[in-house]
Short mmCIF file of C-alpha atoms in Angstrom, two decimals:
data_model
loop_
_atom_site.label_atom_id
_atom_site.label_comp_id
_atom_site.label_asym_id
_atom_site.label_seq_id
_atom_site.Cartn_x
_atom_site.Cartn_y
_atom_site.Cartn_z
CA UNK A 1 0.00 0.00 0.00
CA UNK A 2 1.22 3.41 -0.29
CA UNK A 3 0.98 4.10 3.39
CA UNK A 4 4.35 1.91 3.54
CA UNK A 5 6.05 4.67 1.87
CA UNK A 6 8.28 7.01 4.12
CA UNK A 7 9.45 9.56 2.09
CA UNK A 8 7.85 13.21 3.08
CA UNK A 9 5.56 14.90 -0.27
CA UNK A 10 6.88 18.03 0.93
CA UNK A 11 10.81 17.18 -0.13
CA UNK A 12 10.24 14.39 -2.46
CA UNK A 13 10.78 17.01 -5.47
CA UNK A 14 13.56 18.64 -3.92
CA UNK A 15 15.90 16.95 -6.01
CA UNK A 16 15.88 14.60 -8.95
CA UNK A 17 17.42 11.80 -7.17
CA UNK A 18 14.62 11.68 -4.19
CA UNK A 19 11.57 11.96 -6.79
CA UNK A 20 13.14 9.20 -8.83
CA UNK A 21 13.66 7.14 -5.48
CA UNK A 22 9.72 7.99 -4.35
CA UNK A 23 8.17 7.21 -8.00
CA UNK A 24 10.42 3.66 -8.06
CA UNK A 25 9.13 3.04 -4.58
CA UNK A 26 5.67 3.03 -5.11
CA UNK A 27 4.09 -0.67 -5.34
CA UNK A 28 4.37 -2.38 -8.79
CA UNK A 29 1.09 -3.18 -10.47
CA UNK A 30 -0.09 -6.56 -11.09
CA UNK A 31 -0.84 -6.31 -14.86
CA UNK A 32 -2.58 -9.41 -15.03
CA UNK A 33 -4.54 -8.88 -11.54
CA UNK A 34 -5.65 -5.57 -13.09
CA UNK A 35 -6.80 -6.80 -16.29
CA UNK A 36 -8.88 -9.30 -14.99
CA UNK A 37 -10.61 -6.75 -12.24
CA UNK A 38 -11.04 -4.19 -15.21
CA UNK A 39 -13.02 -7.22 -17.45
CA UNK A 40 -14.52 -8.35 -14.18
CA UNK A 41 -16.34 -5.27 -13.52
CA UNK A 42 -16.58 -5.04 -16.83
CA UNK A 43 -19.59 -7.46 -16.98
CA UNK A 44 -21.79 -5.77 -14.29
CA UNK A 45 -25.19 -5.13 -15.76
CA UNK A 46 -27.12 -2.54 -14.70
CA UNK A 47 -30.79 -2.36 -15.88
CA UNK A 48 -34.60 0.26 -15.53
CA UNK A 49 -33.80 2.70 -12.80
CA UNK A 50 -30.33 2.53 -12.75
CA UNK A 51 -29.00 2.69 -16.10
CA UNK A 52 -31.41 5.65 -16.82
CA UNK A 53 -29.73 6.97 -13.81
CA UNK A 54 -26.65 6.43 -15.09
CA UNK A 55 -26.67 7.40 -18.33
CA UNK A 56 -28.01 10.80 -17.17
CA UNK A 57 -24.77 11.26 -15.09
CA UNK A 58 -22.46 10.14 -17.79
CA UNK A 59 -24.24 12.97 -20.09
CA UNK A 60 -23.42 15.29 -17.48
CA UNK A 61 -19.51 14.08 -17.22
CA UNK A 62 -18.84 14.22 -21.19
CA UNK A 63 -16.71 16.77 -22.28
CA UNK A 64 -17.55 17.23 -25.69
CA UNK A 65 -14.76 17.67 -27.57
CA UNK A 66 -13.52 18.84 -31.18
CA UNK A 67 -9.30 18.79 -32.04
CA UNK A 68 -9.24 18.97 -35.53
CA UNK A 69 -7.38 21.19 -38.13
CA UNK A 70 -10.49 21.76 -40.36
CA UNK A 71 -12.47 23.05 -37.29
CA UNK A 72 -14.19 26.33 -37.58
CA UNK A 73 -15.70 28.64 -35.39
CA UNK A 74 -19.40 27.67 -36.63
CA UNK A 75 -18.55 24.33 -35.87
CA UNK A 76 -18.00 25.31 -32.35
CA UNK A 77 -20.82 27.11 -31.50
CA UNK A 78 -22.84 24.36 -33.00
CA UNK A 79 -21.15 21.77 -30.17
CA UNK A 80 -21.53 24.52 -28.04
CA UNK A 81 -25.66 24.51 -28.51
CA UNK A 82 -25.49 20.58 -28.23
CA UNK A 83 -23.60 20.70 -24.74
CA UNK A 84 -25.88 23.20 -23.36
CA UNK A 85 -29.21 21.44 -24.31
CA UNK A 86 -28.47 17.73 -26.10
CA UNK A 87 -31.89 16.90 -26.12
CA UNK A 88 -35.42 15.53 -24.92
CA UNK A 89 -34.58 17.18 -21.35
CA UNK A 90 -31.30 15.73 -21.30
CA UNK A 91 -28.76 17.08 -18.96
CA UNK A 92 -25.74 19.45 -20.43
CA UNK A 93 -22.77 18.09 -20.98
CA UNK A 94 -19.78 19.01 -18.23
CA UNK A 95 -17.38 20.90 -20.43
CA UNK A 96 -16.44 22.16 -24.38
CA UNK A 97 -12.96 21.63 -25.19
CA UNK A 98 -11.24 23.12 -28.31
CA UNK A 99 -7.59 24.28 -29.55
CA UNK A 100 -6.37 27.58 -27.56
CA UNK A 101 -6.98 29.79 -30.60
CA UNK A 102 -11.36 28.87 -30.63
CA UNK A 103 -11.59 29.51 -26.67
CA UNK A 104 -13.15 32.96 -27.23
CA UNK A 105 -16.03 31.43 -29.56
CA UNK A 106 -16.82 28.69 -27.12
CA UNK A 107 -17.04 31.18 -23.96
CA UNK A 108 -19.01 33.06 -25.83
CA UNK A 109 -21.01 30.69 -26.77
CA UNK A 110 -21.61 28.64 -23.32
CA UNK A 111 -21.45 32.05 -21.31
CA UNK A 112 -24.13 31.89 -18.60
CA UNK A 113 -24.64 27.91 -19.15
CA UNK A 114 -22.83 26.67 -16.65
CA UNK A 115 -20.82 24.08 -19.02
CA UNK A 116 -17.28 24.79 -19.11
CA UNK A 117 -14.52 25.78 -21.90
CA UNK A 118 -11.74 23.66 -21.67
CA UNK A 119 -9.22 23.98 -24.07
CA UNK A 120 -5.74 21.76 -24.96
CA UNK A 121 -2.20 23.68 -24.36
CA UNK A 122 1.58 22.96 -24.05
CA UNK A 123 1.96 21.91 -28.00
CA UNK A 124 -1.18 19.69 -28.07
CA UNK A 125 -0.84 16.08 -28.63
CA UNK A 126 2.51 15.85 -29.18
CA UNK A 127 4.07 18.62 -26.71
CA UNK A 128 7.15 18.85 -28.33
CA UNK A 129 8.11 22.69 -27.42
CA UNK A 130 9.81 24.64 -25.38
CA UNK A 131 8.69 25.55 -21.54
CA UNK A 132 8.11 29.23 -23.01
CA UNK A 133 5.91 27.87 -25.82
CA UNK A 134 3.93 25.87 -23.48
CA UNK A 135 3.51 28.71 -20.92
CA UNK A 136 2.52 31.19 -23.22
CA UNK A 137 -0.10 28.87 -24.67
CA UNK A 138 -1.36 28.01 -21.35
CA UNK A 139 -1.91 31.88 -20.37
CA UNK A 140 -3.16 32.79 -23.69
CA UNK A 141 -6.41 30.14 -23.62
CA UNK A 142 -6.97 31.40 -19.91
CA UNK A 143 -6.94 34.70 -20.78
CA UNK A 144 -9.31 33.87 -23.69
CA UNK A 145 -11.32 32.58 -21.63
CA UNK A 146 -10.66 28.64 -20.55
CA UNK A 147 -11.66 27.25 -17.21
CA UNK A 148 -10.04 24.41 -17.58
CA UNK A 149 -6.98 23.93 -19.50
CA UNK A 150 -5.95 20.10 -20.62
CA UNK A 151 -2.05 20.02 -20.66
CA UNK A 152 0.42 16.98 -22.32
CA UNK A 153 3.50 15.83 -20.40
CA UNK A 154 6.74 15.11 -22.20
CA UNK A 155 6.92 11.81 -22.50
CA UNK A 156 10.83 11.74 -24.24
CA UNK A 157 11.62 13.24 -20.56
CA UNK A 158 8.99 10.81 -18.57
CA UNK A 159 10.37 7.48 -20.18
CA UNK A 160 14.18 8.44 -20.38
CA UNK A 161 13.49 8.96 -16.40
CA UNK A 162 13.92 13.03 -16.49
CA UNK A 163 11.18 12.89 -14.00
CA UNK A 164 12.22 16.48 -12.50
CA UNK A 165 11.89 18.04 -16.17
CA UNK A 166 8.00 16.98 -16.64
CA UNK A 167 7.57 17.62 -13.01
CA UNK A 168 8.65 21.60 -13.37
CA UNK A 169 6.99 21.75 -16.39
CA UNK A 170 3.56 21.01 -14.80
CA UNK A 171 4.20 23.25 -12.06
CA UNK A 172 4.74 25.90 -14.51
CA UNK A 173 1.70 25.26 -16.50
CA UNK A 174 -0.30 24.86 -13.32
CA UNK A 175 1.10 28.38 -12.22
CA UNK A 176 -0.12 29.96 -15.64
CA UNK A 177 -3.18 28.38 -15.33
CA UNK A 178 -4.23 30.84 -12.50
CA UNK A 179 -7.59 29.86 -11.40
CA UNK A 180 -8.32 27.74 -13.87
CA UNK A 181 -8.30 23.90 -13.48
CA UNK A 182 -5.35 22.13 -14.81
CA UNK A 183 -6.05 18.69 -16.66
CA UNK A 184 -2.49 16.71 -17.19
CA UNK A 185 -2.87 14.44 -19.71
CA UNK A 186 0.26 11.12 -19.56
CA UNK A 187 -0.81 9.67 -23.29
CA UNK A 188 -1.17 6.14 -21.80
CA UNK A 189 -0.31 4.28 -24.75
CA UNK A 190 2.59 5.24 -24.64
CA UNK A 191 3.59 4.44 -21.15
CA UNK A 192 3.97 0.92 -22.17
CA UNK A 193 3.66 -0.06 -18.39
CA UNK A 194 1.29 0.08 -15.73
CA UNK A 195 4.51 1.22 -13.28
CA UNK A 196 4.87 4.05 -15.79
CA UNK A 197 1.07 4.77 -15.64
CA UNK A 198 1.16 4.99 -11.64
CA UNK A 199 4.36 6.56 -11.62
CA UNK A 200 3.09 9.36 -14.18
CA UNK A 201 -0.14 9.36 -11.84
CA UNK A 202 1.75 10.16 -8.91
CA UNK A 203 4.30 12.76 -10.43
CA UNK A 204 1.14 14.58 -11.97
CA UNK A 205 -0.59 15.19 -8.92
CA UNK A 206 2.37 15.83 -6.90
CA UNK A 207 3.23 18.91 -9.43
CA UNK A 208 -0.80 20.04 -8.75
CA UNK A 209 -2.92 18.44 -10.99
CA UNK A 210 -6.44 18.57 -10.51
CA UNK A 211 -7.14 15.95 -12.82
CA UNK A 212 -4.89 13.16 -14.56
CA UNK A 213 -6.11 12.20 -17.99
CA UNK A 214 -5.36 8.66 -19.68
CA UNK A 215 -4.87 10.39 -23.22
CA UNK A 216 -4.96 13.13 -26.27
CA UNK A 217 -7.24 11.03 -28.07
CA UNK A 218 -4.59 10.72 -31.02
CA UNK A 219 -2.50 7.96 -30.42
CA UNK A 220 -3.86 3.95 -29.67
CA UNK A 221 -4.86 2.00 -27.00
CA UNK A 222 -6.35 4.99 -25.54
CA UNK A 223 -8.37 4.99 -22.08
CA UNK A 224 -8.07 1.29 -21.49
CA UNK A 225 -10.74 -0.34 -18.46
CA UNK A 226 -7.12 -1.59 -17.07
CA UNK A 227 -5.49 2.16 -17.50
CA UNK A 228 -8.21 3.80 -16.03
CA UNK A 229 -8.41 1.17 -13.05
CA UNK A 230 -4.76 1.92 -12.46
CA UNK A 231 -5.13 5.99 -12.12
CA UNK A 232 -8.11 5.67 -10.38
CA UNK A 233 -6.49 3.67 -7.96
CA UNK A 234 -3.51 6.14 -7.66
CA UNK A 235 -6.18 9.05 -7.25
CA UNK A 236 -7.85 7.01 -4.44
CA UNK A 237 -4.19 6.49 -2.46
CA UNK A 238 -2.94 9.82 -3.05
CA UNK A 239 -5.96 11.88 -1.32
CA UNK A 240 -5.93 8.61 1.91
CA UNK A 241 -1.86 10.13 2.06
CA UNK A 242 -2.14 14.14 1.37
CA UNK A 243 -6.53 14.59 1.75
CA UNK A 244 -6.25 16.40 -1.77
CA UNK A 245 -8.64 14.82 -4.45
CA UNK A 246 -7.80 14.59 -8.01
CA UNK A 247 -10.23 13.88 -10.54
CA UNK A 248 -9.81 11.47 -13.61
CA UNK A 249 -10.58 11.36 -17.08
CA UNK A 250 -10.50 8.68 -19.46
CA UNK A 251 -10.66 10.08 -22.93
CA UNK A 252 -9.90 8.25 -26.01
CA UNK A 253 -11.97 5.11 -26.87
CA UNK A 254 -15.77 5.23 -25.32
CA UNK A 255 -18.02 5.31 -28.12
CA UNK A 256 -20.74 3.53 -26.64
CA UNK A 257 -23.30 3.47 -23.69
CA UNK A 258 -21.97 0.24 -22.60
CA UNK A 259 -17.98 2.05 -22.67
CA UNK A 260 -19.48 4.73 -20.37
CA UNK A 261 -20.82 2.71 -18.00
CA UNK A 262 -18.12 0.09 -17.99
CA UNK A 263 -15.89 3.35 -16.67
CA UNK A 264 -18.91 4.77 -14.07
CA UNK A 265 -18.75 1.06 -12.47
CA UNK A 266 -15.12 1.42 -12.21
CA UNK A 267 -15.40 4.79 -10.40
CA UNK A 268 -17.95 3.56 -8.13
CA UNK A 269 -15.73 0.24 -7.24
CA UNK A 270 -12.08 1.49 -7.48
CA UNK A 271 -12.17 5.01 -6.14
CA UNK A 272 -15.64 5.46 -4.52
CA UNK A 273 -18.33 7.27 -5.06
CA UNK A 274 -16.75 10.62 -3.73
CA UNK A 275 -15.56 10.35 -7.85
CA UNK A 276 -18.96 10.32 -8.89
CA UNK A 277 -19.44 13.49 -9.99
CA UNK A 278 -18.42 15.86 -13.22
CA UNK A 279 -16.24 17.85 -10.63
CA UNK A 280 -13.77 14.76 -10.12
CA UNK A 281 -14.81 12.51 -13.15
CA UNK A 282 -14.91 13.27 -16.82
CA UNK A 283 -15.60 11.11 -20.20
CA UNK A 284 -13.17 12.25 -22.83
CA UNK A 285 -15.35 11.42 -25.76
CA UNK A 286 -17.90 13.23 -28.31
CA UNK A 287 -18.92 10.11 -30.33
CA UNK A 288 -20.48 8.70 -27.16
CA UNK A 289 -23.02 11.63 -26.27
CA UNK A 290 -25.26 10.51 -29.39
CA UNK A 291 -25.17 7.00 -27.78
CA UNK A 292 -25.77 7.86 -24.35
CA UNK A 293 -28.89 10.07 -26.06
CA UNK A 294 -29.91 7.34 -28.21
CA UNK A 295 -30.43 4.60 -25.70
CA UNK A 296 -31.61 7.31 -23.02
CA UNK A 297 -35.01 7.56 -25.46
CA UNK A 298 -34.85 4.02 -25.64
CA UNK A 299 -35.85 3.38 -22.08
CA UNK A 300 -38.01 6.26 -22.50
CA UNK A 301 -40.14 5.64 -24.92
CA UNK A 302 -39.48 1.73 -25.98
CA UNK A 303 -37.70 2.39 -29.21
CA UNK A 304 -34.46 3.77 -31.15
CA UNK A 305 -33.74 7.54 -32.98
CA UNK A 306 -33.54 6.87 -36.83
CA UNK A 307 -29.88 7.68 -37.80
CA UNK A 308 -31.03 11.58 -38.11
CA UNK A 309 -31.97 12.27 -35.28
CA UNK A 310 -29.04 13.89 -32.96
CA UNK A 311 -26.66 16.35 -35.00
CA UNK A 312 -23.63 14.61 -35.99
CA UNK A 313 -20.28 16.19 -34.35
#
């Protein structure tokens, strides 16, 4: 358990050598004991009541999200519109996130609505740039109006074990994020362990994250059951050592109903139901809100949406 760890937070960054000693110290994951849990909770069915329940709350955790090169500033007030009212009394989405540059459309857009702007920084996906780049597009989208900004680490510096170079640069981000929530995304699939997805878990949150994300959505496996089970699990441990809670957000991946809930019964089981919420869980996705809307009129009225029916995003 992490309680067996006796190295102090407060000077395990205080030099390279005692954060690489404190990341290597924390417990090694049992990939196959993880894999199985993650498929075993996988199979949980929930039916009536509870699934409407649930897919209610997963509409309210989506951040709808478009990161393309061909996107326009119509296109973003349209998803704007959709996260604010999806339809048939649906709840609104959680968040609108967008490249740095379309923040000012969306807050105009979702100003008032209580659904927040979110927008990618720090040389989004691949953050290859310099500390000066990344800074300077972190305080530009906050000053354009982002609440929540969704950061990449470097993961060159992560996996050739300069942990103290992605661990200042997420202090520095989180500094020019201001009051704005800071989102650092560790690109799972890249990882290529579970040790490196705790460790990159744990040296997140200890530079300030307020939420750890699996991945940029560009590069495959994405937000694995297993991957997710892992981070929240490292979410869960760090608040029982320090009493902060960081939230979690699997992105990449869930395009269906059955995805969502898959990751709201890992929530509930793993971390608790503390996570249960937008504020400290988030969905990643955009394909999956016309799914979640499609088989929410299902239990409501018996039968399926022709193909038409929700605006495509």
């Amino acid at each position: 358990m992490v309680s067996t760890l006796t190295t102090s937070l407060a000077d395990v960054a205080s030099s390279g050598a005692t954060l690489r000693a404190f990341l290597h110290g924390l417990p090694g994951v049992d990939r196959v004991g993880a894999d199985q849990r993650a498929a075993m909770l996988g199979t949980r069915s929930i039916k009536t009541t509870a699934k409407a329940h649930a897919i209610d709350l997963a509409i309210s955790m989506v951040d709808l999200t478009t990161l393309e090169g061909a996107d326009t500033p119509g296109k973003v007030r349209a998803m704007c519109a959709k996260a604010v009212h999806p339809g048939d009394g649906a709840p609104r989405v959680a968040a609108v996130c967008v490249y740095p540059d379309l923040v000012a459309v969306a807050a105009e857009a979702l100003a008032g609505s209580g659904v927040k702007v979110a927008s990618v920084a720090t040389a989004f996906p691949s953050g290859r740039s310099s500390l000066e780049v990344k800074v300077s597009d972190t305080a530009l989208a906050v000053a354009a109006g982002a609440d929540e900004i969704d950061m990449v680490i470097d993961r060159g510096a992560f996996l050739s074990g300069d942990y103290t170079k992605v661990y200042e640069e997420i202090v520095a981000v989180k500094a020019a994020c201001g009051d704005a929530h800071l989102k650092v995304i560790l690109e799972t699939g890249e990882l290529s362990t579970y040790d490196n997805v705790r460790r990159a878990s744990w040296l997140a949150m200890l530079a300030g994250a307020d939420f750890i994300k699996t991945s940029t959505g560009k590069v495959s496996p994405a937000a694995t059951p297993s991957v997710t089970l892992v981070m929240l699990e490292a979410v869960r441990d760090f608040r029982d050592r320090t009493g902060r809670q960081v939230g979690v957000k699997p992105a990449g991946g869930i395009r269906t109903t059955k995805d969502a809930i898959k990751n709201l019964v890992l929530v509930n089981e793993i971390a608790g139901d503390d996570w249960l919420t937008p504020e400290w869980f988030r969905l990643g996705a955009s394909s999956v809100l016309n799914d979640l809307l499609m088989q929410r009129q299902k239990l409501a009225t018996g039968r399926y949406a022709g193909p038409d029916y929700f605006t495509l995003d």
